[in-house]
Coordinates of C-alpha atoms in Angstrom, one line a residue:
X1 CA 136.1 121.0 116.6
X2 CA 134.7 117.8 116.3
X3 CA 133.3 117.5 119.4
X4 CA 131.5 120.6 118.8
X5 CA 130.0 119.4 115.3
X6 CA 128.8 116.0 117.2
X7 CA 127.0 118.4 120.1
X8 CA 125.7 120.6 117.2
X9 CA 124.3 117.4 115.3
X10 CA 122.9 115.8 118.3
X11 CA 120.8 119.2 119.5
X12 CA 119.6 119.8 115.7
X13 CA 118.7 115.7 115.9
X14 CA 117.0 116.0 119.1
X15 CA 115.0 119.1 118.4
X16 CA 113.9 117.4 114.9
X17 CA 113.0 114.8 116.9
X18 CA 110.4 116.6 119.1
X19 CA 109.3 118.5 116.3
X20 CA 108.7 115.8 114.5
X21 CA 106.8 113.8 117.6
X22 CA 105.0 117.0 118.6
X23 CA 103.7 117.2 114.6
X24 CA 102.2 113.7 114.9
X25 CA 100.7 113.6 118.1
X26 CA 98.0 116.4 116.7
X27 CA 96.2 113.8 115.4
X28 CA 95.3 111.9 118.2
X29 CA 96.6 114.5 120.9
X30 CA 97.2 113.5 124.9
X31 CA 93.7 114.3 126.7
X32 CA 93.2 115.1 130.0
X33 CA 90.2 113.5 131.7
X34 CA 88.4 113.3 135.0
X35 CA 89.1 109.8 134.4
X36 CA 92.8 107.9 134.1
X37 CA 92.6 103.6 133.1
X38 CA 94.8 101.6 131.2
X39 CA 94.3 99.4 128.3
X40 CA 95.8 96.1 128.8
X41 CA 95.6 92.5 127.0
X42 CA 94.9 89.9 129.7
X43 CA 94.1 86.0 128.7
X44 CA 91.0 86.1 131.5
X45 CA 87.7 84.1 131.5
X46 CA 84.5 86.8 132.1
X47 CA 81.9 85.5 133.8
X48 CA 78.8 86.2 132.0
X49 CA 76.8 86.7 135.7
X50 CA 79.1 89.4 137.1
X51 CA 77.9 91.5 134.1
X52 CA 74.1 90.4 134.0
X53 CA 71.8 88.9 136.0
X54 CA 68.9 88.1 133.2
X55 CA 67.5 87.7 130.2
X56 CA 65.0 87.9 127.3
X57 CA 64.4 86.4 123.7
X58 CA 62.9 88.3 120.9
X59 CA 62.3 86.5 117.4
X60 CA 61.7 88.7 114.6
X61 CA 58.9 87.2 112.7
X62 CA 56.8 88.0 109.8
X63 CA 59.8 89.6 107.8
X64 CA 63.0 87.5 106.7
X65 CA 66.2 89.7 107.7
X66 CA 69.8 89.0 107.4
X67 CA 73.0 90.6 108.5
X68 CA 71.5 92.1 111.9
X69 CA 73.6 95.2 112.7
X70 CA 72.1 97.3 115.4
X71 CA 69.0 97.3 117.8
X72 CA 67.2 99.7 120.4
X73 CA 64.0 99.7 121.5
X74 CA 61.6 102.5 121.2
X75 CA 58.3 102.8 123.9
X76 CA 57.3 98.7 123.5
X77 CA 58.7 98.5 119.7
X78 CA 62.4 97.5 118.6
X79 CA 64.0 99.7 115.8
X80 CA 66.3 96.8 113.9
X81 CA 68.6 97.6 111.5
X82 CA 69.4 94.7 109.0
X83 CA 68.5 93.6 105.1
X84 CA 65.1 92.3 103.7
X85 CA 64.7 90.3 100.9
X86 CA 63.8 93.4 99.1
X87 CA 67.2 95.2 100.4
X88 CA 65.7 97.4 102.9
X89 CA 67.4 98.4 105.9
X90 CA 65.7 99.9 108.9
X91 CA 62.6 97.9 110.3
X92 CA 60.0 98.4 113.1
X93 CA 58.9 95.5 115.0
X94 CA 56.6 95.0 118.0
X95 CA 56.9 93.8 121.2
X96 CA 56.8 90.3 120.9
X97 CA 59.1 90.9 117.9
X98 CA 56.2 90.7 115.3
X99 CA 56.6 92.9 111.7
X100 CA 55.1 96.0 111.6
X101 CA 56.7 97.9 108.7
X102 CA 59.9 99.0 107.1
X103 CA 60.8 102.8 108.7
X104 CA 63.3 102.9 105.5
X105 CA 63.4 101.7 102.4
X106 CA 65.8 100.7 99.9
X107 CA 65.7 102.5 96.2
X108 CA 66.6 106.3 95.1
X109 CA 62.9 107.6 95.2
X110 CA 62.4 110.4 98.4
X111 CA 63.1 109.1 102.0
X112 CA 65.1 105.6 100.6
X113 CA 68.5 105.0 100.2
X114 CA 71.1 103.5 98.4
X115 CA 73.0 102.6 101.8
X116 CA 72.0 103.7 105.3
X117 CA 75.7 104.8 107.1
X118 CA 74.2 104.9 110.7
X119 CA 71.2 106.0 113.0
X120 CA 70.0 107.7 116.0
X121 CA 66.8 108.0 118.5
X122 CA 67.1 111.4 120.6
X123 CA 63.3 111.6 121.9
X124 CA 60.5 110.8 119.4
X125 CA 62.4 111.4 116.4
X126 CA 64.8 108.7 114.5
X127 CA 67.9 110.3 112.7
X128 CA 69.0 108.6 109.7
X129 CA 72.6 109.7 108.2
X130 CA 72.5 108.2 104.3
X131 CA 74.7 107.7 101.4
X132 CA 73.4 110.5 100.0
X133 CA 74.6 112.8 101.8
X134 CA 71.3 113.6 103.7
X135 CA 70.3 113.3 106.9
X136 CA 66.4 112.2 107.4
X137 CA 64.2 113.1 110.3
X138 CA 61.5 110.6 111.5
X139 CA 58.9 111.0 113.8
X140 CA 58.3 108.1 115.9
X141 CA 55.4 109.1 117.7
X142 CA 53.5 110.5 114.5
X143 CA 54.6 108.0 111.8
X144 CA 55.8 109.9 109.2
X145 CA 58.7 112.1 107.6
X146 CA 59.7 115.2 108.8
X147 CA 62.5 116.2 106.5
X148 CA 65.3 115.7 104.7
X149 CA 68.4 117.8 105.5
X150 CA 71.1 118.0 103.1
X151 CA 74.8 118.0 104.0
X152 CA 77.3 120.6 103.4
X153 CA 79.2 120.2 99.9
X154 CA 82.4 120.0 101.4
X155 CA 83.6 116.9 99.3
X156 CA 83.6 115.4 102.5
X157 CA 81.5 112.1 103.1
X158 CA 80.2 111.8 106.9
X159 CA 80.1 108.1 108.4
X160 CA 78.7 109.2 111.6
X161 CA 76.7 111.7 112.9
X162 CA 75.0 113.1 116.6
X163 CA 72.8 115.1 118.1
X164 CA 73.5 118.2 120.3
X165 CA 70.7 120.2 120.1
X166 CA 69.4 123.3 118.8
X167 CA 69.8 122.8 115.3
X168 CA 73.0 121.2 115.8
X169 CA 75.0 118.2 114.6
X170 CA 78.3 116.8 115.1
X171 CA 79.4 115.1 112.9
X172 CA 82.5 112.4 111.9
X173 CA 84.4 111.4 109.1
X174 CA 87.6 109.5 108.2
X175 CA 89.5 109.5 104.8
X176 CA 91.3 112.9 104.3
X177 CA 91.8 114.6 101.1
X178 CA 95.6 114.2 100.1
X179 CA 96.2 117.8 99.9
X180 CA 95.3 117.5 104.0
X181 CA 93.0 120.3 105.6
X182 CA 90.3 117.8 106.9
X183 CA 89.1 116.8 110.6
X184 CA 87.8 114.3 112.4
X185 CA 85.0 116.2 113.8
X186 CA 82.7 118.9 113.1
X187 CA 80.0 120.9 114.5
X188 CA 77.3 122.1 111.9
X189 CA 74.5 124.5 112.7
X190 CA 71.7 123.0 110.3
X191 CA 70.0 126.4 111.0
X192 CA 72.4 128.8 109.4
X193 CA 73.6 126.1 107.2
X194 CA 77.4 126.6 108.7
X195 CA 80.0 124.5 110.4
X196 CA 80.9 126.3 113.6
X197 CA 83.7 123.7 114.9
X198 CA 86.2 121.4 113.6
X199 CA 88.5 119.2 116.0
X200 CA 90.9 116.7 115.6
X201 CA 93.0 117.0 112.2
X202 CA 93.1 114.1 109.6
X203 CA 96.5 112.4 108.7
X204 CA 96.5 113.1 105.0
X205 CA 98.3 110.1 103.7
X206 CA 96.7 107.7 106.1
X207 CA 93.7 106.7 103.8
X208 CA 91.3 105.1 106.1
X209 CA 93.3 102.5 107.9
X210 CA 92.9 104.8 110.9
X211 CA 89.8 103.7 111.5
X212 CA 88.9 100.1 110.4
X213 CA 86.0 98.8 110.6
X214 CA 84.4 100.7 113.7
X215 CA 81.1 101.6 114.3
X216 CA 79.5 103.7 116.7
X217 CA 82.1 106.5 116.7
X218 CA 80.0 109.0 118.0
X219 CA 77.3 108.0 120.7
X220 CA 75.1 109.5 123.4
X221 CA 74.1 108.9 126.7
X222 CA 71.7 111.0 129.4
X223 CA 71.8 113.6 127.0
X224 CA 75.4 114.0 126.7
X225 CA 77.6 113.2 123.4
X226 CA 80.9 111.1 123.1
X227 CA 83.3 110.4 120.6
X228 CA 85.9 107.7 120.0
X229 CA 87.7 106.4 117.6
X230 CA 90.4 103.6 116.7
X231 CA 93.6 104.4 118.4
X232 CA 92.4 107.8 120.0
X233 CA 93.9 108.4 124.0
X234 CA 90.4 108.2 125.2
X235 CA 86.7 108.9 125.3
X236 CA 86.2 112.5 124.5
X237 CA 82.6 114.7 125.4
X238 CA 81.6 116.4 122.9
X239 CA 79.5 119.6 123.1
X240 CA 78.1 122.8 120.6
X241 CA 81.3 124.6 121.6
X242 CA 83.9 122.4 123.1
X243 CA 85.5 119.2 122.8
X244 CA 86.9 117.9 126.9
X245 CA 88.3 114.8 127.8
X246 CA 85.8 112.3 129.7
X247 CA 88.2 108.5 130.2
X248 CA 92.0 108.8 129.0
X249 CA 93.6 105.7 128.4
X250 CA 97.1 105.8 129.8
X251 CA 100.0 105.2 127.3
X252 CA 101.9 101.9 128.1
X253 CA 103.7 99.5 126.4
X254 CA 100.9 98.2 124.2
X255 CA 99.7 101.4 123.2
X256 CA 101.4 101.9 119.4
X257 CA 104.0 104.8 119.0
X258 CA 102.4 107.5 116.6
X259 CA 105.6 107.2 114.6
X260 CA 104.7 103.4 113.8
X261 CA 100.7 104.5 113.6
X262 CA 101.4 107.7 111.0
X263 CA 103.8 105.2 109.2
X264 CA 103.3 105.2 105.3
X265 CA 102.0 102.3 104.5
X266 CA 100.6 101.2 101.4
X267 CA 97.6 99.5 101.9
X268 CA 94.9 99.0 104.6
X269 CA 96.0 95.0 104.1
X270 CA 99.9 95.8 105.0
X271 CA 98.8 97.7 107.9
X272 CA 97.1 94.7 109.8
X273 CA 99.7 92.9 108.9
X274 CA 101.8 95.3 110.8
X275 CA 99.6 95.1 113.7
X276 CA 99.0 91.7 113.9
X277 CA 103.1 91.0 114.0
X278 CA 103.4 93.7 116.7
X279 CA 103.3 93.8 120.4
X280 CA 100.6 96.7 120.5
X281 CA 96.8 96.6 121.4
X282 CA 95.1 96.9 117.7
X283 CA 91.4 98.0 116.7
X284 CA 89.8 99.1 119.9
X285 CA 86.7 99.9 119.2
X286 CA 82.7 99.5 119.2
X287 CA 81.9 100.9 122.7
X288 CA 79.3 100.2 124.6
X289 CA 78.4 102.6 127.6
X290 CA 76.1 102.1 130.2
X291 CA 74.9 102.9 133.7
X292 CA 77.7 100.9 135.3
X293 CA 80.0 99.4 132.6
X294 CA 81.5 100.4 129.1
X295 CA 82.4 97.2 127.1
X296 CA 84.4 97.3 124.1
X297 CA 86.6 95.2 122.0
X298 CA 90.2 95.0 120.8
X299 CA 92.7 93.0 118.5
X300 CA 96.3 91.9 120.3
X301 CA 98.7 90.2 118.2
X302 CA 97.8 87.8 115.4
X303 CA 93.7 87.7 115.8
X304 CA 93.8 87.7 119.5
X305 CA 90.3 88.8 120.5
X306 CA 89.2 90.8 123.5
X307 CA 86.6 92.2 125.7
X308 CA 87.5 95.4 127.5
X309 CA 85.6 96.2 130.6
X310 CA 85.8 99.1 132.4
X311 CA 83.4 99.2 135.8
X312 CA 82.5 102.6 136.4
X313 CA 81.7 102.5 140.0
X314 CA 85.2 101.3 140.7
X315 CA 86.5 102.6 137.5
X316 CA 88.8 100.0 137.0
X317 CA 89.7 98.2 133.3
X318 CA 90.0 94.4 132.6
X319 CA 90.1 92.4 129.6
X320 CA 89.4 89.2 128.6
X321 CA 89.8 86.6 126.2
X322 CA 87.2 84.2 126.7
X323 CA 83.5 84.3 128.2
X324 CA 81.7 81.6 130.6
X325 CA 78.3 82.0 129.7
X326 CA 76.4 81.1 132.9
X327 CA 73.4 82.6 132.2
X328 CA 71.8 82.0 128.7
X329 CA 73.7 79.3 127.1
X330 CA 75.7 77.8 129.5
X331 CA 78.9 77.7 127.7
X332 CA 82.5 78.1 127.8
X333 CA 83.8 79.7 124.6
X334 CA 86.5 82.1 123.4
X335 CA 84.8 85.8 122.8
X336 CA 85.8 84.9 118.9
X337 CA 83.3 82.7 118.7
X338 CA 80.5 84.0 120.8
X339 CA 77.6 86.9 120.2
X340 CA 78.2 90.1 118.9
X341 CA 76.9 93.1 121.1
X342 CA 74.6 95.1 118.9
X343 CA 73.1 98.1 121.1
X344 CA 72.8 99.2 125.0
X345 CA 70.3 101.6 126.3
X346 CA 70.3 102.2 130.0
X347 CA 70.6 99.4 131.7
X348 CA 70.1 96.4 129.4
X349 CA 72.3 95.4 126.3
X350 CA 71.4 94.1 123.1
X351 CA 73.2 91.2 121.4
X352 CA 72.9 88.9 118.2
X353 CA 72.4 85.0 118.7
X354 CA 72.6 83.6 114.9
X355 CA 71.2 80.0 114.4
X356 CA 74.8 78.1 113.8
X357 CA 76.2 79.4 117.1
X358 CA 73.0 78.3 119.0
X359 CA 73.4 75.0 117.2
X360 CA 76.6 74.1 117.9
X361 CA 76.0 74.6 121.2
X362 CA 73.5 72.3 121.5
X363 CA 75.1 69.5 119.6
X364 CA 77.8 69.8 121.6
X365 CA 75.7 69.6 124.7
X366 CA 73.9 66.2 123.4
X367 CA 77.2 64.8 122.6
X368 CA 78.3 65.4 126.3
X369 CA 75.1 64.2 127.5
X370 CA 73.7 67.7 128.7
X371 CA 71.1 68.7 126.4
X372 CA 68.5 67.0 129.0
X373 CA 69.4 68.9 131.9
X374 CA 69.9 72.0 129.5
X375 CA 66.4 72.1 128.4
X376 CA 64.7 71.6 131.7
X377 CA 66.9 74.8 132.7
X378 CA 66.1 76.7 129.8
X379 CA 63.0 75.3 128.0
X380 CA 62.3 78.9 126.4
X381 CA 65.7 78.8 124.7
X382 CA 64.6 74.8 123.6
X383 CA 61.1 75.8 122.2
X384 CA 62.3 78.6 119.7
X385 CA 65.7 76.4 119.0
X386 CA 63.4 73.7 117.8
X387 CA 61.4 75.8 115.5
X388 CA 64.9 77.0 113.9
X389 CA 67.2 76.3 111.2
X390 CA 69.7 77.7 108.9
X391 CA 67.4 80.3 107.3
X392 CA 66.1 81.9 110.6
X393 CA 66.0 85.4 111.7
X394 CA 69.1 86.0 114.5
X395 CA 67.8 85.7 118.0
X396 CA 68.0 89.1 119.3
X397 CA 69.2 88.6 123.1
X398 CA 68.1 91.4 125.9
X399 CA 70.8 91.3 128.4
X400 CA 69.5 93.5 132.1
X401 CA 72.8 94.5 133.3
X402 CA 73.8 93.4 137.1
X403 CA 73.3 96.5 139.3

């Protein structure tokens, strides 16, 4: 009899077990890809010239701009996303980096904003998802406003946003409603004023620790749409109709079990602390895809941070820990303390160079007794480093990717 109860206990355990398993992994299911790579933290050094082979500085002049988010060029203009004196956002510079005007302003007044969430260039037209709930429509090529398309009332508040075409926009968001029912993704026809898809369900008493701090969820390439998110099994394609795997990241020993993922846990703040004590791979995020490489960056232990980079013409995956900078600054540093990617387009990627990082550099080079030889290597970097100081526009840095 008793052995009979124990079998009975064990099969009713067992079954819970996989129901309860099966229940969780809905939220970020298993996805079956073209593509197979693994995610693993490595303590390399990535050398800068086995990504790029070249450079270009632009310095934003005529307009004083802090807190440089995003960039992408446009015909022989740069589209840059970051705060004016007067708190507006989105700003349209010329070649040489020179102001031309502001494409979005801050205020409440028609096309401004209380907060730009995130923007996108498909052809001639700039996208603009804002806090109102309203998507703006600018044309590039004729300098002006198109429209102003509000969102569904769905008490839902989109973060992200792409376009597929036709009328159509998926869209992304990432705090559920407790009563649950929410997704991840949706498809909205802007035409019959209808969502026609929804995809990925939303873990109603997760909050938004699922997703911290990441940008660029959904993002688009040769005409094609992708989405991923913070702790997600891969890079999904997303289309009008269907959502397919593109890159799955194979489960391994530092991917985090969805039953410690979909914990309960009480704040965003206990959370990291959870990560940051484990032995799991932690806020991968911000990819950057190009021709030949997607980088992207992830957490590992207590503040460990790392480059991921996945070559797709071997399609392998490596990380890394530090950067030797062979190219621009000449520099050995941990990827903590270096630039921040900002945009890719093609072949060429966009990064941030703030004023203190260039200047430590170069103190550190005069103490070592480099700065000489530095500057006859480099006098471009030397001239603008001259003219700066603490209240300078960011160097935006144009990266042409090694072919």
């Amino acid at each position: 009899m008793m052995r009979y109860l124990l079998f009975t206990f064990l099969i009713v355990f067992l079954f819970g077990s996989c129901a309860e398993k099966d229940a969780l992994s809905q939220y970020r299911p298993e996805i079956e890809a073209p593509h197979e790579l693994e995610i693993i933290p490595e303590d390399e050094t990535l050398v800068l010239s086995d990504l790029v082979d070249g450079y270009e500085l632009i310095e934003p002049k005529g307009i004083i701009l802090s807190s440089l988010l995003q960039i992408e060029a446009y015909d022989s203009l740069w589209i840059v996303q970051a705060t004016s004196i007067d708190k507006d956002v989105l700003h349209l510079l010329d070649a040489e980096g020179n102001f031309i005007k502001t494409l979005l302003k801050n205020g409440q007044g028609p096309n401004e904003t209380t907060g730009l969430l995130t923007w996108k260039v498909v052809d001639d037209i700039l996208y603009m998802l804002v806090w109102e709930d309203r998507l703006l429509r600018y044309s590039l090529k004729e300098g002006k406003y198109l429209e102003s398309i509000p969102l569904p009332a769905m008490g839902i508040s989109f973060t992200d946003f792409a376009v597929l075409g036709h009328g159509k926009y998926a869209f992304y968001h990432s705090r559920p409603n407790p009563e649950g029912g929410d997704y991840k993704l949706y498809v909205y026809d802007s035409n019959k004023g209808e969502m026609e898809q929804a995809w990925i369900p939303l873990y109603a008493k997760a909050d938004d620790y699922f997703s911290i701090g990441q940008t660029n969820v959904l993002y688009q390439r040769e005409g094609k749409c992708y989405f991923y998110e913070t702790f997600q099994r891969g890079i999904y394609e997303v289309g009008e109709d269907d959502l397919k795997g593109y890159i799955s990241f194979k489960d391994n020993e530092y991917t985090m079990p969805d039953g410690e993922l979909f914990s309960d846990y009480p704040s965003v703040m206990e959370f990291i602390d959870h990560c940051e004590q484990s032995s799991y791979i932690w806020v991968h995020r911000d990819i950057h895809e190009s021709r030949r490489f997607i980088l992207s960056e992830f957490m590992y232990r207590d503040g460990i941070f790392h480059w991921n980079v996945i070559d797709k013409d071997r399609w392998t995956s490596r990380s890394y820990t530090r950067i030797k900078d062979d190219i621009l600054l000449d520099v050995e540093k941990p990827l903590l303390e270096y630039m921040y990617q900002k945009g890719v387009q093609e072949d060429v990627r966009y990064f941030r160079l703030p004023y203190d990082l260039l200047q430590k550099v170069m103190e550190q080079k005069e103490a070592n007794g480099e700065l000489d030889a530095y500057a006859r290597k480099h006098p471009d970097v030397m001239a603008l480093y001259k003219t700066m100081n603490e209240d300078s526009n960011d160097l935006i840095v144009v990266f042409h990717e090694k072919q």
